[in-house]
mmCIF file of C-alpha atoms in Angstrom:
data_model
loop_
_atom_site.group_PDB
_atom_site.id
_atom_site.type_symbol
_atom_site.label_atom_id
_atom_site.label_comp_id
_atom_site.label_asym_id
_atom_site.label_seq_id
_atom_site.Cartn_x
_atom_site.Cartn_y
_atom_site.Cartn_z
ATOM 1 C CA UNK A 1 5.541 6.050 14.552
ATOM 2 C CA UNK A 2 2.967 8.853 14.311
ATOM 3 C CA UNK A 3 -0.543 7.942 13.218
ATOM 4 C CA UNK A 4 -2.284 9.467 10.185
ATOM 5 C CA UNK A 5 -4.357 11.602 12.571
ATOM 6 C CA UNK A 6 -1.216 13.334 13.898
ATOM 7 C CA UNK A 7 0.306 14.095 10.474
ATOM 8 C CA UNK A 8 -0.391 16.710 7.818
ATOM 9 C CA UNK A 9 -3.126 15.596 5.423
ATOM 10 C CA UNK A 10 -1.154 16.895 2.426
ATOM 11 C CA UNK A 11 2.539 16.117 2.891
ATOM 12 C CA UNK A 12 2.017 13.375 5.548
ATOM 13 C CA UNK A 13 5.358 14.367 7.080
ATOM 14 C CA UNK A 14 4.792 17.256 9.494
ATOM 15 C CA UNK A 15 2.711 17.068 12.665
ATOM 16 C CA UNK A 16 -0.696 18.769 12.590
ATOM 17 C CA UNK A 17 -0.534 22.520 13.166
ATOM 18 C CA UNK A 18 -3.740 23.972 11.742
ATOM 19 C CA UNK A 19 -6.845 23.407 9.637
ATOM 20 C CA UNK A 20 -8.065 24.630 6.195
ATOM 21 C CA UNK A 21 -11.850 25.075 5.895
ATOM 22 C CA UNK A 22 -11.823 25.005 2.079
ATOM 23 C CA UNK A 23 -9.875 21.764 1.808
ATOM 24 C CA UNK A 24 -11.321 20.254 5.020
ATOM 25 C CA UNK A 25 -7.942 18.814 5.923
ATOM 26 C CA UNK A 26 -5.537 19.203 8.821
ATOM 27 C CA UNK A 27 -2.187 20.739 7.896
ATOM 28 C CA UNK A 28 1.404 20.806 9.058
ATOM 29 C CA UNK A 29 3.060 24.159 9.690
ATOM 30 C CA UNK A 30 4.539 24.591 6.181
ATOM 31 C CA UNK A 31 1.351 23.508 4.418
ATOM 32 C CA UNK A 32 -0.662 25.698 6.800
ATOM 33 C CA UNK A 33 1.345 28.777 5.767
ATOM 34 C CA UNK A 34 0.832 27.949 2.091
ATOM 35 C CA UNK A 35 -2.947 27.590 2.542
ATOM 36 C CA UNK A 36 -3.057 30.679 4.732
ATOM 37 C CA UNK A 37 -1.490 32.777 1.988
ATOM 38 C CA UNK A 38 -3.654 31.251 -0.768
ATOM 39 C CA UNK A 39 -6.552 33.497 -1.865
ATOM 40 C CA UNK A 40 -9.950 32.492 -0.486
ATOM 41 C CA UNK A 41 -8.664 29.852 1.969
ATOM 42 C CA UNK A 42 -9.954 30.039 5.533
ATOM 43 C CA UNK A 43 -7.375 28.647 7.953
ATOM 44 C CA UNK A 44 -6.906 28.600 11.703
ATOM 45 C CA UNK A 45 -4.468 27.061 14.122
ATOM 46 C CA UNK A 46 -5.523 24.004 16.120
ATOM 47 C CA UNK A 47 -4.808 23.253 19.740
ATOM 48 C CA UNK A 48 -2.473 20.277 19.385
ATOM 49 C CA UNK A 49 -1.298 20.181 22.962
ATOM 50 C CA UNK A 50 -3.922 17.544 23.782
ATOM 51 C CA UNK A 51 -3.842 14.646 21.286
ATOM 52 C CA UNK A 52 -6.711 12.186 21.321
ATOM 53 C CA UNK A 53 -5.061 9.822 18.832
ATOM 54 C CA UNK A 54 -1.602 9.724 20.393
ATOM 55 C CA UNK A 55 -2.147 6.449 22.231
ATOM 56 C CA UNK A 56 -3.111 5.564 25.793
ATOM 57 C CA UNK A 57 -2.431 8.397 28.242
ATOM 58 C CA UNK A 58 -2.698 8.304 32.038
ATOM 59 C CA UNK A 59 -4.366 11.466 33.339
ATOM 60 C CA UNK A 60 -5.710 12.386 36.723
ATOM 61 C CA UNK A 61 -8.593 14.357 35.201
ATOM 62 C CA UNK A 62 -10.943 13.545 32.343
ATOM 63 C CA UNK A 63 -10.468 15.640 29.212
ATOM 64 C CA UNK A 64 -13.473 17.928 29.823
ATOM 65 C CA UNK A 65 -11.913 18.956 33.135
ATOM 66 C CA UNK A 66 -8.575 19.968 31.580
ATOM 67 C CA UNK A 67 -7.710 23.563 30.735
ATOM 68 C CA UNK A 68 -7.532 24.949 27.206
ATOM 69 C CA UNK A 69 -3.988 25.857 26.177
ATOM 70 C CA UNK A 70 -5.242 28.918 24.275
ATOM 71 C CA UNK A 71 -7.680 30.101 26.972
ATOM 72 C CA UNK A 72 -6.174 28.908 30.226
ATOM 73 C CA UNK A 73 -9.168 29.834 32.360
ATOM 74 C CA UNK A 74 -11.546 27.676 30.346
ATOM 75 C CA UNK A 75 -12.078 23.905 30.393
ATOM 76 C CA UNK A 76 -12.057 21.752 27.253
ATOM 77 C CA UNK A 77 -15.735 20.986 27.712
ATOM 78 C CA UNK A 78 -16.650 20.750 24.046
ATOM 79 C CA UNK A 79 -15.595 18.553 21.098
ATOM 80 C CA UNK A 80 -15.641 19.590 17.439
ATOM 81 C CA UNK A 81 -16.304 16.494 15.350
ATOM 82 C CA UNK A 82 -15.613 18.367 12.140
ATOM 83 C CA UNK A 83 -12.069 19.276 13.185
ATOM 84 C CA UNK A 84 -11.506 16.399 15.621
ATOM 85 C CA UNK A 85 -10.519 18.848 18.350
ATOM 86 C CA UNK A 86 -11.417 19.427 22.001
ATOM 87 C CA UNK A 87 -12.219 23.092 22.522
ATOM 88 C CA UNK A 88 -13.535 25.493 25.097
ATOM 89 C CA UNK A 89 -16.406 27.953 24.747
ATOM 90 C CA UNK A 90 -14.101 30.789 23.727
ATOM 91 C CA UNK A 91 -12.543 28.588 21.013
ATOM 92 C CA UNK A 92 -16.034 28.222 19.536
ATOM 93 C CA UNK A 93 -16.326 31.974 19.102
ATOM 94 C CA UNK A 94 -12.840 32.428 17.658
ATOM 95 C CA UNK A 95 -12.388 29.407 15.394
ATOM 96 C CA UNK A 96 -15.499 27.211 15.265
ATOM 97 C CA UNK A 97 -18.475 29.451 14.602
ATOM 98 C CA UNK A 98 -19.318 27.542 11.434
ATOM 99 C CA UNK A 99 -19.147 24.198 13.250
ATOM 100 C CA UNK A 100 -22.428 24.558 15.100
ATOM 101 C CA UNK A 101 -23.833 21.192 14.014
ATOM 102 C CA UNK A 102 -20.541 19.413 14.793
ATOM 103 C CA UNK A 103 -20.069 20.599 18.416
ATOM 104 C CA UNK A 104 -20.635 18.020 21.166
ATOM 105 C CA UNK A 105 -21.010 18.959 24.855
ATOM 106 C CA UNK A 106 -18.701 16.531 26.670
ATOM 107 C CA UNK A 107 -20.655 17.024 29.920
ATOM 108 C CA UNK A 108 -23.588 15.208 28.306
ATOM 109 C CA UNK A 109 -21.533 12.280 27.000
ATOM 110 C CA UNK A 110 -21.486 8.882 28.681
ATOM 111 C CA UNK A 111 -19.432 5.907 27.593
ATOM 112 C CA UNK A 112 -20.373 2.783 29.565
ATOM 113 C CA UNK A 113 -18.467 -0.476 29.984
ATOM 114 C CA UNK A 114 -20.450 -2.203 27.229
ATOM 115 C CA UNK A 115 -19.413 0.377 24.629
ATOM 116 C CA UNK A 116 -15.865 0.263 25.951
ATOM 117 C CA UNK A 117 -15.863 -3.498 25.616
ATOM 118 C CA UNK A 118 -17.189 -3.197 22.049
ATOM 119 C CA UNK A 119 -14.394 -0.780 21.127
ATOM 120 C CA UNK A 120 -11.756 -3.030 22.667
ATOM 121 C CA UNK A 121 -13.192 -6.039 20.849
ATOM 122 C CA UNK A 122 -13.134 -4.113 17.579
ATOM 123 C CA UNK A 123 -9.520 -3.068 18.135
ATOM 124 C CA UNK A 124 -8.495 -6.600 19.046
ATOM 125 C CA UNK A 125 -10.169 -7.920 15.913
ATOM 126 C CA UNK A 126 -8.272 -5.361 13.871
ATOM 127 C CA UNK A 127 -5.070 -6.330 15.647
ATOM 128 C CA UNK A 128 -5.744 -9.975 14.826
ATOM 129 C CA UNK A 129 -6.214 -9.051 11.175
ATOM 130 C CA UNK A 130 -2.891 -7.214 11.248
ATOM 131 C CA UNK A 131 -1.235 -10.250 12.818
ATOM 132 C CA UNK A 132 -2.656 -12.436 10.047
ATOM 133 C CA UNK A 133 -1.347 -10.011 7.439
ATOM 134 C CA UNK A 134 2.069 -9.924 9.114
ATOM 135 C CA UNK A 135 2.193 -13.712 9.087
ATOM 136 C CA UNK A 136 1.276 -13.692 5.433
ATOM 137 C CA UNK A 137 3.990 -11.087 4.801
ATOM 138 C CA UNK A 138 6.571 -13.405 6.347
ATOM 139 C CA UNK A 139 5.316 -16.237 4.159
ATOM 140 C CA UNK A 140 5.493 -13.994 1.091
ATOM 141 C CA UNK A 141 9.013 -12.878 1.993
ATOM 142 C CA UNK A 142 10.047 -16.509 2.168
ATOM 143 C CA UNK A 143 8.231 -17.250 -1.082
ATOM 144 C CA UNK A 144 9.889 -14.238 -2.707
ATOM 145 C CA UNK A 145 13.332 -15.540 -1.707
ATOM 146 C CA UNK A 146 12.453 -18.964 -3.099
ATOM 147 C CA UNK A 147 11.245 -17.380 -6.342
ATOM 148 C CA UNK A 148 14.510 -15.476 -6.689
ATOM 149 C CA UNK A 149 16.607 -18.572 -6.056
ATOM 150 C CA UNK A 150 14.523 -20.676 -8.460
ATOM 151 C CA UNK A 151 14.561 -17.921 -11.060
ATOM 152 C CA UNK A 152 18.354 -17.470 -10.982
ATOM 153 C CA UNK A 153 18.968 -21.230 -10.909
ATOM 154 C CA UNK A 154 16.713 -21.672 -13.947
ATOM 155 C CA UNK A 155 18.645 -18.999 -15.842
ATOM 156 C CA UNK A 156 21.973 -20.616 -14.909
ATOM 157 C CA UNK A 157 20.715 -24.049 -15.962
ATOM 158 C CA UNK A 158 19.441 -22.711 -19.267
ATOM 159 C CA UNK A 159 22.729 -20.872 -19.787
ATOM 160 C CA UNK A 160 24.670 -24.110 -19.309
ATOM 161 C CA UNK A 161 22.328 -25.930 -21.696
ATOM 162 C CA UNK A 162 22.904 -23.236 -24.307
ATOM 163 C CA UNK A 163 26.653 -23.478 -23.772
ATOM 164 C CA UNK A 164 26.508 -27.268 -24.107
ATOM 165 C CA UNK A 165 24.570 -26.986 -27.352
ATOM 166 C CA UNK A 166 26.882 -24.244 -28.616
ATOM 167 C CA UNK A 167 29.960 -26.294 -27.677
ATOM 168 C CA UNK A 168 28.542 -29.206 -29.655
ATOM 169 C CA UNK A 169 27.982 -27.023 -32.716
ATOM 170 C CA UNK A 170 31.473 -25.541 -32.378
ATOM 171 C CA UNK A 171 32.930 -29.031 -32.086
ATOM 172 C CA UNK A 172 31.075 -30.121 -35.236
ATOM 173 C CA UNK A 173 32.416 -27.143 -37.165
ATOM 174 C CA UNK A 174 35.968 -27.776 -35.952
ATOM 175 C CA UNK A 175 35.718 -31.443 -36.864
ATOM 176 C CA UNK A 176 34.530 -30.573 -40.372
ATOM 177 C CA UNK A 177 37.547 -28.296 -40.824
ATOM 178 C CA UNK A 178 39.925 -30.906 -39.435
ATOM 179 C CA UNK A 179 38.513 -33.598 -41.772
ATOM 180 C CA UNK A 180 38.966 -31.370 -44.824
ATOM 181 C CA UNK A 181 42.489 -30.486 -43.686
ATOM 182 C CA UNK A 182 43.377 -34.171 -43.265
ATOM 183 C CA UNK A 183 42.001 -35.047 -46.701
ATOM 184 C CA UNK A 184 44.023 -32.293 -48.357
ATOM 185 C CA UNK A 185 47.148 -33.294 -46.459
ATOM 186 C CA UNK A 186 46.764 -36.990 -47.354
ATOM 187 C CA UNK A 187 46.316 -36.202 -51.042
ATOM 188 C CA UNK A 188 49.312 -33.864 -51.157
ATOM 189 C CA UNK A 189 51.569 -36.342 -49.387
ATOM 190 C CA UNK A 190 50.638 -39.059 -51.883
ATOM 191 C CA UNK A 191 51.524 -36.743 -54.743
ATOM 192 C CA UNK A 192 54.692 -35.767 -52.918
ATOM 193 C CA UNK A 193 55.781 -39.425 -52.566
ATOM 194 C CA UNK A 194 54.980 -40.097 -56.233
ATOM 195 C CA UNK A 195 57.053 -37.078 -57.281
ATOM 196 C CA UNK A 196 59.982 -38.125 -55.128
ATOM 197 C CA UNK A 197 59.928 -41.670 -56.543
ATOM 198 C CA UNK A 198 59.726 -40.417 -60.101
ATOM 199 C CA UNK A 199 62.432 -37.843 -59.501
ATOM 200 C CA UNK A 200 64.709 -40.499 -57.995
ATOM 201 C CA UNK A 201 64.149 -42.810 -60.975
ATOM 202 C CA UNK A 202 64.936 -40.004 -63.413
ATOM 203 C CA UNK A 203 68.116 -39.144 -61.518
ATOM 204 C CA UNK A 204 69.177 -42.787 -61.530
ATOM 205 C CA UNK A 205 68.676 -43.009 -65.336
ATOM 206 C CA UNK A 206 70.595 -39.781 -65.825
ATOM 207 C CA UNK A 207 73.514 -41.016 -63.704
ATOM 208 C CA UNK A 208 73.568 -44.340 -65.580
ATOM 209 C CA UNK A 209 73.723 -42.651 -68.985
ATOM 210 C CA UNK A 210 76.453 -40.297 -67.818
ATOM 211 C CA UNK A 211 78.490 -43.166 -66.407
ATOM 212 C CA UNK A 212 78.152 -45.269 -69.567
ATOM 213 C CA UNK A 213 79.077 -42.264 -71.682
ATOM 214 C CA UNK A 214 82.215 -41.710 -69.649
ATOM 215 C CA UNK A 215 83.169 -45.365 -70.136
ATOM 216 C CA UNK A 216 82.343 -45.113 -73.827
ATOM 217 C CA UNK A 217 80.030 -48.094 -73.669
ATOM 218 C CA UNK A 218 78.051 -47.193 -76.724
ATOM 219 C CA UNK A 219 76.298 -50.513 -77.080
ATOM 220 C CA UNK A 220 75.022 -50.308 -73.533
ATOM 221 C CA UNK A 221 73.973 -46.737 -74.086
ATOM 222 C CA UNK A 222 71.933 -47.810 -77.078
ATOM 223 C CA UNK A 223 70.057 -50.378 -75.059
ATOM 224 C CA UNK A 224 69.437 -47.912 -72.181
ATOM 225 C CA UNK A 225 68.267 -45.313 -74.631
ATOM 226 C CA UNK A 226 65.788 -47.732 -76.207
ATOM 227 C CA UNK A 227 64.414 -48.607 -72.782
ATOM 228 C CA UNK A 228 64.188 -44.909 -71.870
ATOM 229 C CA UNK A 229 62.136 -44.167 -74.966
ATOM 230 C CA UNK A 230 59.560 -46.644 -73.744
ATOM 231 C CA UNK A 231 59.607 -45.093 -70.236
ATOM 232 C CA UNK A 232 59.337 -41.462 -71.347
ATOM 233 C CA UNK A 233 55.643 -41.773 -72.099
ATOM 234 C CA UNK A 234 55.009 -43.271 -68.667
ATOM 235 C CA UNK A 235 57.143 -40.614 -66.960
ATOM 236 C CA UNK A 236 55.288 -37.811 -68.760
ATOM 237 C CA UNK A 237 52.001 -39.392 -67.721
ATOM 238 C CA UNK A 238 53.147 -39.542 -64.081
ATOM 239 C CA UNK A 239 54.216 -35.896 -64.201
ATOM 240 C CA UNK A 240 50.908 -34.780 -65.717
ATOM 241 C CA UNK A 241 48.973 -36.803 -63.163
ATOM 242 C CA UNK A 242 51.041 -35.387 -60.293
ATOM 243 C CA UNK A 243 50.437 -31.873 -61.579
ATOM 244 C CA UNK A 244 46.707 -32.481 -61.685
ATOM 245 C CA UNK A 245 46.669 -34.050 -58.229
ATOM 246 C CA UNK A 246 48.775 -31.251 -56.768
ATOM 247 C CA UNK A 247 45.721 -29.319 -55.601
ATOM 248 C CA UNK A 248 43.719 -28.736 -52.389
ATOM 249 C CA UNK A 249 40.128 -27.963 -51.530
ATOM 250 C CA UNK A 250 40.477 -24.592 -49.851
ATOM 251 C CA UNK A 251 38.207 -24.108 -46.866
ATOM 252 C CA UNK A 252 37.190 -21.312 -44.528
ATOM 253 C CA UNK A 253 34.598 -20.728 -41.824
ATOM 254 C CA UNK A 254 31.353 -19.039 -42.841
ATOM 255 C CA UNK A 255 29.061 -17.870 -40.084
ATOM 256 C CA UNK A 256 25.506 -19.144 -39.837
ATOM 257 C CA UNK A 257 23.686 -16.030 -41.044
ATOM 258 C CA UNK A 258 20.369 -17.124 -39.542
ATOM 259 C CA UNK A 259 21.944 -17.690 -36.145
ATOM 260 C CA UNK A 260 23.777 -14.377 -36.330
ATOM 261 C CA UNK A 261 20.570 -12.543 -37.246
ATOM 262 C CA UNK A 262 18.723 -14.213 -34.393
ATOM 263 C CA UNK A 263 21.411 -13.371 -31.839
ATOM 264 C CA UNK A 264 22.087 -9.809 -32.966
ATOM 265 C CA UNK A 265 18.685 -8.629 -34.140
ATOM 266 C CA UNK A 266 15.776 -10.982 -33.497
ATOM 267 C CA UNK A 267 16.505 -12.373 -30.034
ATOM 268 C CA UNK A 268 16.559 -9.629 -27.414
ATOM 269 C CA UNK A 269 16.381 -11.881 -24.358
ATOM 270 C CA UNK A 270 17.085 -15.488 -23.467
ATOM 271 C CA UNK A 271 13.738 -15.757 -21.662
ATOM 272 C CA UNK A 272 10.965 -13.753 -20.048
ATOM 273 C CA UNK A 273 10.101 -12.953 -16.460
ATOM 274 C CA UNK A 274 6.823 -14.771 -15.754
ATOM 275 C CA UNK A 275 4.688 -13.030 -13.124
ATOM 276 C CA UNK A 276 1.556 -14.406 -11.503
ATOM 277 C CA UNK A 277 -0.715 -12.843 -8.895
ATOM 278 C CA UNK A 278 -1.190 -15.075 -5.886
ATOM 279 C CA UNK A 279 -4.596 -16.716 -6.010
ATOM 280 C CA UNK A 280 -4.905 -16.119 -9.760
ATOM 281 C CA UNK A 281 -4.252 -18.299 -12.783
ATOM 282 C CA UNK A 282 -3.352 -15.280 -14.887
ATOM 283 C CA UNK A 283 0.288 -15.045 -15.925
ATOM 284 C CA UNK A 284 1.985 -12.036 -17.469
ATOM 285 C CA UNK A 285 5.237 -12.495 -19.348
ATOM 286 C CA UNK A 286 5.959 -8.782 -19.765
ATOM 287 C CA UNK A 287 8.612 -7.807 -17.197
ATOM 288 C CA UNK A 288 7.465 -5.570 -14.365
ATOM 289 C CA UNK A 289 3.756 -5.335 -15.278
ATOM 290 C CA UNK A 290 0.842 -7.179 -13.717
ATOM 291 C CA UNK A 291 -2.294 -6.553 -15.738
ATOM 292 C CA UNK A 292 -5.756 -6.293 -14.263
ATOM 293 C CA UNK A 293 -9.335 -5.869 -15.384
ATOM 294 C CA UNK A 294 -9.582 -2.174 -16.325
ATOM 295 C CA UNK A 295 -13.326 -1.460 -15.816
ATOM 296 C CA UNK A 296 -13.350 -3.426 -12.568
ATOM 297 C CA UNK A 297 -10.290 -1.609 -11.238
ATOM 298 C CA UNK A 298 -11.752 1.798 -12.123
ATOM 299 C CA UNK A 299 -15.000 0.875 -10.387
ATOM 300 C CA UNK A 300 -13.209 -0.300 -7.240
ATOM 301 C CA UNK A 301 -11.157 2.891 -6.960
ATOM 302 C CA UNK A 302 -14.235 5.038 -7.562
ATOM 303 C CA UNK A 303 -16.017 3.232 -4.699
ATOM 304 C CA UNK A 304 -12.924 3.702 -2.549
ATOM 305 C CA UNK A 305 -12.941 7.458 -3.238
ATOM 306 C CA UNK A 306 -16.621 7.720 -2.269
ATOM 307 C CA UNK A 307 -16.045 5.838 0.987
ATOM 308 C CA UNK A 308 -13.176 8.043 2.235
ATOM 309 C CA UNK A 309 -13.683 9.659 5.705
ATOM 310 C CA UNK A 310 -15.195 13.110 5.943
ATOM 311 C CA UNK A 311 -11.824 14.713 6.715
ATOM 312 C CA UNK A 312 -10.433 13.572 3.337
ATOM 313 C CA UNK A 313 -9.434 16.301 0.923
ATOM 314 C CA UNK A 314 -12.660 16.661 -1.122
ATOM 315 C CA UNK A 315 -11.097 18.709 -3.892
ATOM 316 C CA UNK A 316 -8.288 16.201 -4.272
ATOM 317 C CA UNK A 317 -10.909 13.460 -4.558
ATOM 318 C CA UNK A 318 -12.687 15.349 -7.335
ATOM 319 C CA UNK A 319 -9.446 15.904 -9.205
ATOM 320 C CA UNK A 320 -8.522 12.249 -8.942
ATOM 321 C CA UNK A 321 -11.954 11.104 -10.108
ATOM 322 C CA UNK A 322 -11.417 13.188 -13.246
ATOM 323 C CA UNK A 323 -7.906 11.764 -13.569
ATOM 324 C CA UNK A 324 -9.336 8.260 -13.151
ATOM 325 C CA UNK A 325 -11.765 8.706 -16.049
ATOM 326 C CA UNK A 326 -9.031 9.980 -18.396
ATOM 327 C CA UNK A 327 -6.452 7.271 -17.678
ATOM 328 C CA UNK A 328 -5.475 5.311 -20.834
ATOM 329 C CA UNK A 329 -6.263 1.618 -20.507
ATOM 330 C CA UNK A 330 -2.800 0.475 -21.605
ATOM 331 C CA UNK A 331 -1.320 2.518 -18.753
ATOM 332 C CA UNK A 332 -3.801 1.300 -16.152
ATOM 333 C CA UNK A 333 -1.932 -1.335 -14.140
ATOM 334 C CA UNK A 334 -1.898 -2.474 -10.545
ATOM 335 C CA UNK A 335 1.119 -0.281 -9.895
ATOM 336 C CA UNK A 336 -1.201 2.709 -10.322
ATOM 337 C CA UNK A 337 -3.576 1.329 -7.720
ATOM 338 C CA UNK A 338 -0.868 0.826 -5.124
ATOM 339 C CA UNK A 339 0.490 4.325 -5.801
ATOM 340 C CA UNK A 340 -3.010 5.796 -5.571
ATOM 341 C CA UNK A 341 -3.566 4.102 -2.241
ATOM 342 C CA UNK A 342 -0.195 5.149 -0.899
ATOM 343 C CA UNK A 343 -0.956 8.808 -1.545
ATOM 344 C CA UNK A 344 -4.348 8.930 0.073
ATOM 345 C CA UNK A 345 -4.268 6.250 2.767
#
């Protein structure tokens, strides 16, 4: 993977092709053409055939003894710190006349074993820091998987608890309906039995009277008639009572309006995603947002902008400082910081 020194300082995708004096940034070929055609921009092509930041290279000759690719008769005896480029004397006249204070004569440079050892130690320390970060990344990946599993399991458990509670409420409602149904049915069957008994008795009396009439047993008919007169009042009472009891308590299901309002309008989620920054007691229950201290964050980014290397796009820094001051506080979240860093790192 190419290092930041080998890539365009604007798009970060193309390899370095040239340099823009106004923006003080190295450019890829497409960005170089855009800056070249922009009014007032001073651009020139860099010699990228010899890359200092491309990793360890095995060469028979030191760099100041190698030939310039643009001026093949000249050695790369000079180094432009401003443009991070090894150049020859003719390159100075063509492209680096304004870099007088940044030119270093490589013939006068010495780099002893002690300084080499210091650089190696520094690099190894940085490597160790990277290793520590990588180990922490692995731990965070594992922790992230555990969080996902715990999160989904908690939702499933809560879902089952809600279903259990809902099933209980449904069962209660069904039982209430079944009880009312049974009460109505029991009452109607009692009335039905009473009506059948009364009807049977009336039919029996009617048959008896008809039979006695056919046999012309007038004396017997008289006695039956007298008895019937006494029973008529009771029979009428039974009929009236049966008519009154021949009724049901009608029932139907009415939804719980409060529950319906909660489910359809008030409740928009069954729970919230709780987020916590590692090493912090602060918890945010708004999904996807981790809040931070606004003034502190602005101050830290401002310091970061000031500490950028000299080859950082100065104009871009100025623009982003202005942008930083105008950011609304309710939109200033850690996501902005990570995005900001990703653009300029």
